[in-house]
XYZ file of C-alpha atoms in Angstrom:
714
model
C 0.547 -2.893 24.638
C -2.627 -0.882 23.652
C -4.122 -1.399 26.894
C -0.968 -0.821 28.767
C -2.173 2.970 28.357
C -5.053 2.205 30.750
C -3.585 -0.135 32.885
C -1.630 -3.452 33.825
C -2.168 -6.858 34.538
C -0.677 -7.602 37.786
C -0.574 -11.730 37.433
C 0.772 -11.386 33.854
C 2.481 -8.348 32.394
C 1.952 -9.467 28.821
C -1.767 -10.073 29.229
C -4.267 -7.441 27.965
C -7.472 -6.532 30.003
C -9.623 -9.098 28.660
C -7.147 -11.875 29.059
C -6.210 -10.673 32.502
C -9.855 -10.957 33.451
C -10.251 -14.601 32.092
C -8.322 -16.398 34.794
C -10.156 -14.212 37.706
C -12.876 -15.992 39.458
C -14.286 -12.807 41.161
C -15.418 -11.341 37.850
C -19.199 -11.036 37.575
C -21.401 -10.894 34.297
C -22.736 -7.297 35.261
C -19.080 -6.174 35.836
C -17.297 -8.350 33.382
C -14.690 -5.645 32.808
C -13.593 -5.152 36.336
C -11.567 -7.681 38.148
C -9.017 -7.548 40.939
C -6.138 -8.608 38.755
C -6.274 -5.613 36.526
C -5.371 -2.270 38.090
C -5.803 1.102 36.286
C -2.828 3.634 36.738
C -4.822 5.593 39.128
C -5.299 2.742 41.320
C -1.649 1.960 41.479
C -0.292 5.511 41.611
C -3.018 7.374 43.954
C -5.063 4.410 45.147
C -8.418 5.552 43.851
C -10.362 3.807 41.429
C -13.238 6.484 40.742
C -13.542 10.191 41.104
C -12.195 13.159 39.307
C -8.738 12.542 40.611
C -8.753 9.086 39.145
C -10.066 10.354 35.779
C -7.135 13.025 35.520
C -4.457 10.516 36.377
C -5.727 8.050 34.024
C -6.031 10.839 31.195
C -2.192 11.912 31.824
C -1.196 8.279 31.859
C -2.959 7.505 28.767
C -1.370 10.449 27.090
C 2.108 9.471 28.414
C 2.022 6.145 27.092
C 0.839 7.093 23.603
C 3.518 9.855 23.226
C 6.141 7.293 24.460
C 5.166 4.830 21.855
C 4.875 6.939 19.021
C 8.289 8.754 20.053
C 9.729 5.591 20.172
C 8.420 4.208 16.843
C 9.465 7.250 14.879
C 12.953 7.496 16.363
C 13.609 3.872 15.220
C 12.392 4.721 11.875
C 14.398 7.732 11.484
C 17.779 6.424 12.732
C 17.726 2.622 11.470
C 15.427 2.292 8.506
C 13.854 5.197 6.868
C 12.068 2.918 4.543
C 9.974 1.281 7.217
C 7.299 4.397 7.385
C 4.263 4.323 5.815
C 2.178 1.674 4.255
C 4.435 0.340 1.637
C 2.036 -0.808 -0.858
C 2.627 1.910 -3.173
C 6.344 0.994 -3.233
C 5.450 -2.687 -3.560
C 3.299 -1.902 -6.654
C 6.225 0.095 -8.108
C 8.711 -2.645 -7.395
C 6.562 -5.189 -8.845
C 6.354 -3.266 -12.088
C 10.162 -3.465 -12.473
C 11.668 -0.587 -10.590
C 14.233 -1.328 -7.943
C 14.324 0.364 -4.742
C 17.502 -0.758 -3.008
C 17.312 -1.561 0.557
C 13.490 -1.149 0.660
C 13.036 -5.009 1.148
C 16.011 -5.611 3.247
C 16.583 -7.027 6.673
C 16.729 -3.835 8.449
C 13.488 -2.570 7.024
C 11.960 -5.994 8.034
C 13.195 -5.909 11.718
C 12.614 -2.094 12.386
C 9.089 -2.086 10.681
C 8.037 -5.371 12.540
C 8.956 -3.513 15.903
C 7.851 -0.132 15.222
C 4.405 -1.239 13.746
C 3.425 -2.668 17.247
C 4.478 0.629 18.629
C 2.636 2.808 16.139
C -0.736 0.540 16.590
C -0.228 0.544 20.437
C 0.055 4.659 20.528
C -3.572 4.969 19.486
C -2.842 6.658 16.167
C -5.382 6.378 13.362
C -3.865 3.766 11.472
C -3.683 -0.062 10.779
C -1.242 -2.874 10.579
C -2.811 -4.623 7.521
C -0.903 -2.595 4.792
C 2.554 -2.625 6.573
C 2.242 -6.382 7.089
C 2.119 -6.756 3.476
C 5.478 -4.949 3.214
C 6.628 -6.954 6.090
C 5.565 -10.176 4.269
C 7.382 -9.079 0.892
C 10.846 -8.366 3.071
C 10.341 -11.991 4.046
C 10.070 -12.951 0.572
C 12.925 -10.865 -0.669
C 15.292 -12.050 1.972
C 14.191 -15.848 1.373
C 14.682 -15.558 -2.235
C 18.163 -14.980 -1.919
C 18.894 -18.466 -0.499
C 17.947 -19.964 -3.956
C 19.898 -18.817 -7.147
C 17.068 -19.489 -9.374
C 15.233 -16.455 -7.662
C 18.176 -14.262 -6.527
C 19.654 -13.861 -10.211
C 16.271 -13.134 -11.986
C 14.256 -10.094 -11.101
C 11.382 -11.422 -13.024
C 11.323 -14.586 -10.826
C 11.666 -12.419 -7.803
C 8.610 -10.538 -8.552
C 6.618 -13.637 -8.661
C 7.824 -14.305 -5.183
C 6.843 -10.887 -4.022
C 3.404 -11.375 -5.534
C 2.878 -14.539 -3.432
C 4.471 -12.705 -0.438
C 1.940 -10.173 -0.718
C -1.078 -12.500 -0.703
C 0.520 -14.323 2.406
C 0.562 -10.828 4.120
C -3.147 -10.246 3.745
C -3.882 -13.837 4.600
C -2.079 -13.127 7.845
C -3.397 -9.776 8.374
C -7.196 -10.476 8.172
C -7.324 -14.133 8.166
C -8.425 -14.263 4.563
C -6.360 -16.499 2.312
C -8.647 -16.442 -0.584
C -8.878 -12.734 -0.412
C -5.222 -12.466 -0.096
C -4.637 -14.188 -3.300
C -7.364 -11.868 -5.181
C -5.765 -8.750 -3.507
C -2.252 -9.700 -4.913
C -4.205 -10.250 -8.388
C -6.267 -7.056 -8.311
C -4.306 -4.268 -6.523
C -0.568 -5.208 -5.987
C 0.819 -7.492 -8.820
C 1.852 -6.014 -11.992
C 1.710 -9.138 -14.015
C -0.084 -12.229 -12.708
C 0.223 -15.413 -14.688
C -1.426 -18.790 -13.821
C 1.675 -20.129 -12.219
C 1.972 -17.271 -9.800
C -1.512 -17.715 -8.995
C -1.135 -21.253 -7.467
C 2.004 -20.170 -5.765
C 0.185 -17.296 -4.116
C -2.600 -19.426 -3.439
C 0.010 -22.128 -1.678
C 1.574 -19.245 0.155
C -1.499 -18.087 1.543
C -2.589 -21.380 2.620
C 0.685 -21.889 4.399
C 0.202 -18.489 6.083
C -3.461 -19.146 7.307
C -2.310 -22.640 8.617
C 0.483 -21.329 10.889
C -2.084 -18.411 11.977
C -4.598 -20.746 12.987
C -1.824 -23.005 14.492
C -0.812 -19.847 16.822
C -4.538 -18.826 17.672
C -3.512 -15.312 18.231
C -7.306 -14.069 19.017
C -7.938 -16.901 21.550
C -11.213 -17.764 19.812
C -9.923 -20.832 17.519
C -10.904 -18.611 14.566
C -8.587 -17.019 11.881
C -10.488 -13.610 12.231
C -11.023 -11.134 14.803
C -14.251 -9.808 13.414
C -16.141 -13.206 13.125
C -19.849 -12.563 13.505
C -23.122 -14.640 13.215
C -26.332 -12.774 12.161
C -29.523 -14.795 12.680
C -31.773 -12.820 10.246
C -31.342 -12.604 6.604
C -31.337 -9.371 4.812
C -34.595 -8.043 2.697
C -34.924 -6.398 -0.616
C -35.973 -3.004 0.681
C -32.496 -2.844 2.757
C -30.717 -2.371 -0.873
C -31.384 1.252 -0.535
C -29.716 2.013 2.520
C -26.824 -0.212 1.345
C -26.403 1.736 -1.753
C -26.703 5.126 0.351
C -23.742 3.569 2.458
C -21.785 2.775 -0.806
C -22.377 6.465 -2.046
C -21.026 7.524 1.206
C -18.150 5.480 1.017
C -17.434 6.821 -2.509
C -17.545 10.486 -1.085
C -15.390 9.665 1.778
C -12.831 7.986 -0.482
C -12.611 11.000 -2.916
C -12.430 13.448 0.020
C -9.571 11.375 1.831
C -7.532 10.923 -1.567
C -7.697 14.634 -2.139
C -6.969 15.865 1.268
C -4.351 13.618 2.248
C -2.481 14.137 -1.073
C -2.882 18.013 -0.477
C -1.560 17.439 3.101
C 1.476 15.401 1.852
C 2.156 17.647 -0.987
C 2.298 20.524 1.542
C 4.456 18.429 3.720
C 6.983 18.040 1.121
C 7.113 21.617 -0.113
C 7.194 23.340 3.406
C 9.764 23.267 6.511
C 7.111 21.082 8.479
C 8.271 17.947 6.460
C 11.956 18.496 7.667
C 10.873 17.575 11.320
C 9.059 14.048 11.184
C 9.708 13.225 14.973
C 7.854 16.659 15.864
C 5.118 16.041 13.528
C 4.469 12.340 14.741
C 4.501 13.637 18.564
C 1.973 16.475 17.510
C -0.279 13.897 15.816
C -0.133 11.532 18.726
C -0.600 14.081 21.129
C -3.661 15.508 19.497
C -5.003 12.093 19.000
C -4.438 11.091 22.650
C -6.042 14.350 23.846
C -9.242 14.102 21.921
C -9.716 10.293 21.899
C -9.800 9.423 25.677
C -12.789 11.386 26.823
C -14.795 9.239 24.252
C -15.162 5.645 24.853
C -15.495 4.699 21.074
C -12.130 6.244 20.434
C -10.367 5.530 23.530
C -10.587 1.952 22.498
C -8.454 -0.077 20.141
C -9.838 0.529 16.419
C -10.008 -3.355 15.819
C -12.168 -3.752 19.047
C -14.304 -0.803 18.056
C -14.941 -2.528 14.491
C -15.682 -5.729 16.326
C -18.173 -4.024 18.723
C -19.843 -2.051 15.854
C -20.255 -5.566 13.651
C -21.652 -7.669 16.615
C -25.249 -8.047 16.606
C -27.055 -7.248 19.974
C -27.973 -10.240 22.035
C -29.114 -11.086 25.338
C -25.384 -11.294 26.600
C -24.351 -7.856 25.299
C -23.692 -5.085 27.731
C -22.538 -2.443 25.187
C -24.451 0.917 25.173
C -25.343 0.203 21.750
C -27.506 -2.768 22.787
C -29.488 -0.579 25.566
C -32.898 -1.142 24.036
C -36.165 -0.947 26.213
C -36.775 -4.567 27.115
C -40.353 -5.610 26.875
C -39.816 -9.470 26.439
C -39.651 -12.125 29.047
C -35.740 -11.564 30.131
C -35.583 -15.084 31.603
C -35.852 -16.700 28.293
C -32.674 -16.386 26.355
C -32.967 -16.693 22.393
C -30.756 -15.733 19.570
C -33.783 -14.082 17.550
C -34.640 -10.907 19.513
C -37.290 -8.861 17.858
C -36.810 -5.281 17.089
C -37.234 -2.862 20.144
C -37.280 0.907 20.821
C -33.925 2.339 21.719
C -32.991 3.205 25.157
C -31.423 6.261 26.484
C -27.731 4.400 26.074
C -28.467 3.850 22.513
C -28.957 7.498 21.714
C -26.005 8.554 23.926
C -24.066 6.113 21.887
C -25.202 7.539 18.586
C -24.052 11.102 19.595
C -20.627 9.581 20.819
C -20.334 7.547 17.573
C -20.907 10.815 15.467
C -18.227 12.695 17.338
C -15.848 9.521 16.785
C -16.797 9.659 13.079
C -15.670 13.391 12.848
C -12.545 12.716 14.719
C -11.537 9.649 12.764
C -12.024 11.158 9.338
C -9.992 14.269 10.333
C -7.248 12.383 11.996
C -6.843 9.680 9.430
C -6.204 12.278 6.864
C -3.480 13.726 8.881
C -2.089 10.398 10.229
C -1.715 8.633 6.782
C 1.849 9.333 5.421
C 3.682 10.318 8.577
C 7.021 8.780 9.432
C 5.901 5.540 11.317
C 4.387 2.333 9.723
C 0.806 3.103 8.992
C -2.112 1.230 7.148
C -5.258 2.576 5.882
C -7.414 -0.627 5.850
C -8.697 -0.531 9.586
C -9.296 3.179 10.003
C -11.245 3.069 6.762
C -13.257 0.206 8.045
C -13.825 1.997 11.283
C -15.054 5.062 9.704
C -17.350 3.140 7.387
C -18.491 0.837 10.421
C -19.524 3.872 12.580
C -21.625 5.491 9.657
C -22.994 2.177 9.003
C -24.142 1.339 12.493
C -25.739 4.767 12.820
C -27.681 4.204 9.588
C -28.345 0.592 10.971
C -30.075 1.946 14.110
C -31.877 4.822 12.278
C -33.536 1.956 9.789
C -34.012 -0.211 12.796
C -36.160 2.583 14.636
C -37.972 3.422 11.667
C -38.962 0.150 10.944
C -40.136 -0.351 14.538
C -42.085 2.833 14.922
C -43.552 2.736 11.080
C -43.911 -0.845 10.660
C -47.299 -0.356 8.642
C -45.476 1.357 5.820
C -45.557 -0.166 2.583
C -41.559 -0.850 2.353
C -41.608 -2.409 5.570
C -45.221 -4.105 5.871
C -44.347 -7.336 4.163
C -41.170 -7.977 5.893
C -41.223 -6.259 9.222
C -44.110 -7.543 11.502
C -44.802 -6.566 15.008
C -42.511 -8.323 17.180
C -40.221 -9.674 14.281
C -36.508 -9.420 14.190
C -36.380 -7.391 10.845
C -33.107 -5.013 10.894
C -29.692 -6.064 12.038
C -27.671 -2.829 12.588
C -24.489 -4.918 12.804
C -24.792 -5.832 9.063
C -25.046 -2.102 8.108
C -21.824 -1.596 10.041
C -20.218 -4.371 7.997
C -21.390 -3.081 4.532
C -20.331 0.226 5.332
C -16.892 -0.509 6.366
C -16.588 -2.550 3.109
C -17.893 0.547 1.231
C -15.505 3.218 2.745
C -12.586 0.725 2.095
C -13.469 0.235 -1.474
C -13.827 4.300 -2.037
C -10.509 4.729 -0.717
C -8.664 1.793 -2.481
C -11.021 1.179 -5.487
C -10.785 -2.565 -4.926
C -13.963 -4.596 -5.934
C -13.618 -8.236 -6.016
C -10.831 -8.850 -3.646
C -12.513 -6.660 -1.043
C -15.937 -8.501 -1.024
C -13.821 -11.673 -0.527
C -11.880 -10.208 2.055
C -14.897 -8.854 4.050
C -17.013 -11.976 4.115
C -14.012 -14.070 4.941
C -13.142 -11.748 7.791
C -16.533 -11.758 9.191
C -18.024 -15.148 8.162
C -20.890 -13.440 6.411
C -20.997 -15.451 3.193
C -24.917 -14.860 3.221
C -24.502 -11.331 2.767
C -22.391 -11.036 -0.215
C -24.798 -9.268 -2.536
C -25.271 -6.198 -0.049
C -21.390 -6.046 0.024
C -21.148 -6.387 -3.588
C -23.765 -3.402 -4.036
C -22.135 -1.073 -1.586
C -18.620 -1.708 -3.016
C -19.693 -1.264 -6.621
C -21.470 1.736 -5.894
C -18.524 3.246 -3.746
C -16.079 2.546 -6.493
C -18.589 4.313 -9.130
C -19.089 7.327 -6.844
C -15.138 7.742 -6.154
C -14.317 7.159 -9.992
C -16.594 10.216 -10.916
C -14.305 12.443 -8.648
C -11.006 10.767 -9.765
C -9.961 7.293 -11.009
C -6.924 7.138 -8.977
C -7.051 4.958 -5.712
C -5.048 6.125 -2.619
C -2.082 3.929 -3.576
C -1.851 5.113 -7.180
C -2.256 8.638 -6.003
C 0.671 8.160 -3.527
C 2.754 6.722 -6.264
C 2.210 9.692 -8.691
C 2.836 11.884 -5.472
C 6.528 10.349 -5.047
C 7.254 10.529 -8.637
C 7.597 6.599 -8.980
C 7.949 5.321 -12.642
C 4.607 3.297 -12.707
C 2.311 2.358 -15.651
C -0.950 1.790 -14.407
C -2.082 -1.361 -16.085
C -5.884 -0.363 -15.592
C -5.523 2.338 -17.863
C -5.859 1.919 -21.614
C -3.772 3.787 -24.132
C -5.814 4.873 -26.905
C -3.301 6.990 -29.129
C -1.828 6.364 -32.455
C 1.646 7.539 -31.760
C 4.627 5.453 -32.936
C 7.657 4.287 -31.138
C 9.975 6.726 -33.236
C 7.775 9.485 -31.676
C 8.823 8.673 -28.038
C 12.367 7.517 -28.227
C 15.471 9.278 -27.370
C 17.273 11.056 -28.588
C 15.262 13.497 -30.324
C 16.276 15.900 -33.042
C 17.466 18.591 -30.366
C 19.209 16.020 -28.101
C 22.776 14.903 -28.178
C 23.400 11.577 -30.021
C 22.806 8.301 -27.903
C 25.766 7.313 -25.941
C 26.836 3.933 -27.078
C 29.795 1.221 -26.929
C 31.524 -0.357 -29.692
C 32.309 -4.196 -29.474
C 35.923 -4.007 -29.718
C 37.291 -0.443 -30.657
C 37.070 1.441 -27.379
C 39.689 1.284 -24.523
C 39.143 1.047 -20.756
C 39.767 5.093 -20.509
C 36.759 5.586 -23.423
C 34.617 3.703 -21.084
C 35.128 5.407 -17.868
C 34.994 8.450 -19.377
C 31.600 7.674 -20.846
C 30.500 6.459 -17.418
C 31.824 9.737 -15.655
C 30.248 11.869 -18.048
C 26.880 10.528 -18.210
C 24.174 9.121 -15.769
C 22.569 6.683 -17.799
C 21.984 3.229 -16.054
C 23.177 1.448 -19.330
C 24.694 1.552 -22.941
C 23.904 -0.247 -26.136
C 26.650 -2.071 -27.616
C 27.091 -1.848 -31.537
C 29.263 -3.508 -33.890
C 31.214 -0.314 -35.018
C 30.540 3.329 -35.695
C 30.037 2.655 -39.342
C 27.578 -0.326 -39.238
C 25.588 0.722 -36.102
C 24.095 -2.774 -35.741
C 22.960 -3.721 -32.566
C 25.234 -6.283 -30.423
C 23.873 -6.273 -26.860
C 23.323 -3.957 -23.740
C 25.476 -3.368 -20.949
C 24.466 -2.159 -17.748
C 26.464 1.005 -16.121
C 26.789 -0.821 -12.948
C 28.164 -3.881 -14.372
C 30.790 -2.260 -16.238
C 31.933 -0.453 -13.125
C 32.324 -3.452 -11.073
C 34.061 -5.414 -14.036
C 36.529 -2.848 -14.666
C 37.633 -2.230 -11.065
C 37.491 -6.082 -10.507
C 40.048 -6.293 -13.715
C 42.364 -3.816 -12.516
C 42.943 -5.427 -9.199
C 42.874 -9.247 -10.042
C 44.109 -9.362 -13.789
C 47.793 -8.262 -14.589
C 48.316 -5.928 -17.548
C 44.985 -4.197 -17.586
C 45.623 -0.411 -17.941
C 43.779 2.529 -18.932
C 44.930 1.783 -23.022
C 43.803 -1.730 -22.784
C 41.102 -2.767 -25.499
C 37.636 -3.578 -24.245
C 36.315 -6.426 -26.260
C 32.623 -7.441 -26.324
C 32.839 -9.972 -28.929
C 33.268 -13.639 -28.769
C 36.848 -13.681 -30.578
C 39.311 -11.197 -29.574
C 40.734 -9.120 -32.778
C 44.266 -9.284 -33.630
C 46.320 -6.534 -31.843
C 49.933 -5.356 -32.263
C 52.379 -7.271 -30.166
C 53.220 -4.023 -28.136
C 49.584 -3.396 -27.090
C 48.562 -4.215 -23.495
C 46.138 -6.816 -22.647
C 42.756 -6.649 -23.807
C 39.913 -6.846 -21.386
C 36.971 -9.163 -22.266
C 33.692 -8.114 -20.920
C 31.390 -10.240 -23.111
C 30.232 -12.160 -19.908
C 28.396 -9.042 -18.721
C 26.829 -8.282 -22.086
C 23.057 -9.000 -22.461
C 22.958 -10.593 -25.765
C 19.109 -10.440 -26.169
C 17.916 -6.845 -25.244
C 14.406 -6.268 -25.767
C 13.894 -4.505 -28.870
C 11.220 -2.812 -31.321
C 11.289 -1.342 -34.567
C 10.619 2.359 -35.167
C 7.007 1.635 -36.715
C 5.878 -0.307 -33.656
C 2.694 1.316 -32.127
C 3.119 2.596 -29.033
C -0.101 0.688 -27.654
C 1.896 -2.352 -28.088
C 4.943 -0.763 -26.640
C 3.102 0.360 -23.346
C 1.419 -3.053 -23.121
C 4.885 -4.851 -23.329
C 6.373 -2.485 -20.593
C 3.290 -3.006 -18.378
C 3.158 -6.818 -18.474
C 7.066 -7.525 -18.588
C 7.941 -4.805 -16.450
C 10.880 -3.556 -18.682
C 12.712 -0.722 -17.384
C 14.045 0.258 -21.128
C 13.622 -0.972 -24.603
C 15.809 -0.347 -27.625
C 14.405 0.791 -30.920
C 16.066 -0.307 -34.254
C 15.481 -0.330 -37.801
C 16.713 -3.180 -39.905
C 18.937 -3.849 -37.017
C 20.567 -0.525 -36.665
C 20.009 0.995 -33.314
C 18.044 4.290 -33.576
C 17.428 5.171 -30.070
C 15.946 3.869 -26.618
C 12.625 4.227 -24.702
C 12.521 3.869 -20.852
C 9.744 3.826 -18.692
C 10.160 7.542 -17.684
C 10.000 8.482 -21.609
C 6.515 6.727 -21.714
C 5.152 8.344 -18.637
C 6.415 11.893 -20.083
C 4.679 10.858 -23.312
C 1.444 9.834 -21.519
C 1.534 13.370 -19.828
C 2.153 15.296 -22.783
C -0.879 13.499 -24.379
C -3.230 14.216 -21.484
C -1.938 17.885 -21.355
C -4.090 18.342 -24.820
C -7.059 17.131 -23.081
C -6.647 18.198 -19.712
C -4.353 21.401 -19.853
C -4.868 22.293 -16.222
C -3.527 18.823 -14.734
C 0.044 19.144 -13.298
C 3.020 17.113 -14.996
C 3.670 13.598 -13.395
C 7.189 14.956 -12.548
C 5.830 18.110 -10.867
C 6.074 16.544 -7.294
C 8.614 13.691 -8.165
C 10.912 12.621 -5.544
C 14.517 13.970 -5.958
C 17.416 11.951 -5.459
C 21.162 12.536 -5.596
C 23.180 11.330 -8.439
C 23.482 7.600 -8.626
C 27.118 7.729 -9.082
C 29.969 9.814 -7.993
C 32.367 11.755 -10.046
C 35.032 8.981 -10.196
C 32.179 6.518 -11.738
C 31.844 4.426 -8.748
C 28.365 3.641 -7.330
C 27.392 5.567 -4.236
C 26.387 3.817 -1.172
C 22.802 4.443 -2.005
C 22.291 3.941 -5.559
C 18.403 3.156 -5.811
C 17.596 6.153 -7.261
C 16.715 7.404 -10.557
C 16.974 10.926 -11.888
C 13.963 12.107 -13.628
C 14.564 14.807 -16.265
C 12.077 17.092 -17.315
C 9.848 16.910 -20.003
C 11.713 17.764 -23.341
C 9.829 20.197 -25.573
C 9.302 18.472 -29.029
C 9.471 20.349 -32.467
C 6.143 20.570 -34.362
C 7.500 18.890 -37.613
C 4.903 16.644 -39.251
C 7.823 14.139 -40.330
C 11.017 13.502 -38.717
C 14.088 12.067 -40.273
C 15.772 9.022 -38.868
C 19.570 9.964 -37.971
C 21.895 7.270 -37.584
C 24.110 7.324 -34.527
C 27.573 8.795 -35.449
C 29.252 9.307 -32.007
C 29.735 7.134 -29.120
C 29.808 10.076 -26.387
C 27.517 12.655 -25.637
């Protein structure tokens, strides 16, 4: 569909330009891109293959198809599946941390994202398909998990399936099964035990096997960017490799700040209320500017492949237009360094313009309401910069081979510098600068290209880009978007170094109303329904009685609502004055009392608890590794309060305010949702939201008394 913007294959409408010319017997080596079976839109509409009229007609049709694909993609997303937009990796990271986003991994999201991803990539926008494919794979894993009760009823088990699915998604997107497993371990998964490792490995293996069986690229390989370089790298090349790493880190820091600033402005202005118009404007600007430059007109994946490819005797690209002094009749793989021709210098200027264009448009494209990945645009930016640096070093070595840095390795007539290698290193550096990945990124790149021999330059560039990027901010682009959207996410890469205790963080505080709790056999149906209607909490601790305050279990709000509604419909004698019993044995009631309602089956008898003197360092580590949403605080079995993930995030921000007083609070740009439940206590149709309250100002007392709960309502 990408080539549909330029023309159509008459013999098979579903073939792209390259596949269409494979079957032609009239295609020559010099004009391999021209064949009678492929027709441009100018040839079909006005009957001209060349000239100003042909150029203008092709220009108009290019813009028309780009706008059509973009409009169709954003319309499908807006109408059928709003969750299908974006990359999906920030939300996947949040879900794997224990937060539930209802519908984000549903069948409609899967269907619409699969279709609109094709349209968005075909429109020519500066985006990729790899990040959204991770979201698509997780949708498949979530849907299949409902077929097995072991996983459908256990959120922890389901998160293991999603970790394996994310590995399979990267395996399919890049053809890199080992890199996919490491990507899930390093970037996506919150908690990655050993059993999840081999399950992810098996999922990535199956995905790679199926991909190889389909052979989507037609080259009998898993990857699109497979390259073969015939010369090794030399020690002096580490300097330009490190410089590319510095460029990647600077690009990553600039992109994160610029993109977050634009997304924040989109949220705070009227421009964000018109997502369709925004996509159309971005697509129109992209198409208008991209068409005149052949390196921006072409598909981004094909651009990266061309930049990675080493110049050989069979290459016809402008990047390989060197002045040839050798015997052209002798075809060899190891071609010596040669002086650049006019085509190379012209290509460098076009690549410089393409680099500026890609940098600007990627900032405004990532985050619009279509499926948009960041891997391919970042790799394209790095590949362009790397190829320019590689050609510069190659020409420097050719004209100054007597310099001491070149004298030992670069002899006259020897193949010394490989510009395609610099493009590969630059691509890895820029992607590392944006995502702050290290191990998984190096493995993905050498699996993607087959360049195992060049793993040391890749490691040097990736580590340099991470160090430079961390100097401007330790957050990667996905963590920055998690913070921007206000998702309750505890970054496992950060360390908690403070000495606070659980009692310092738990709610309620001294100035707050008492904690809303349930008693195990002293409340009626009306009491529980009133408590549900008057509060917005997602669950309630169950205690023995108001006098003892000892913990019995924990009941979720949604389970209580469903159980009471079901009992009123299916059980006779259940009325508002019916006693609700969470105990194992029903207490003796007067004969005239209505039938009691037993809800012990919905009670969590083993909620996670800590004591009030537990260090917060341990509490934070527990929340990170177990993906908890809340934790009860007790003292000798008596319930004192509750700690939620939101409370921990607020506490961390308050601690940061003392060190970084200018930093905005985490909830400053949080995502606002409507209340989860209606005034009647029934769940709304969309209840996958969490209301994030403002940070409560704490009093400055040096010591706080522990107040026992003396009420069951707020």
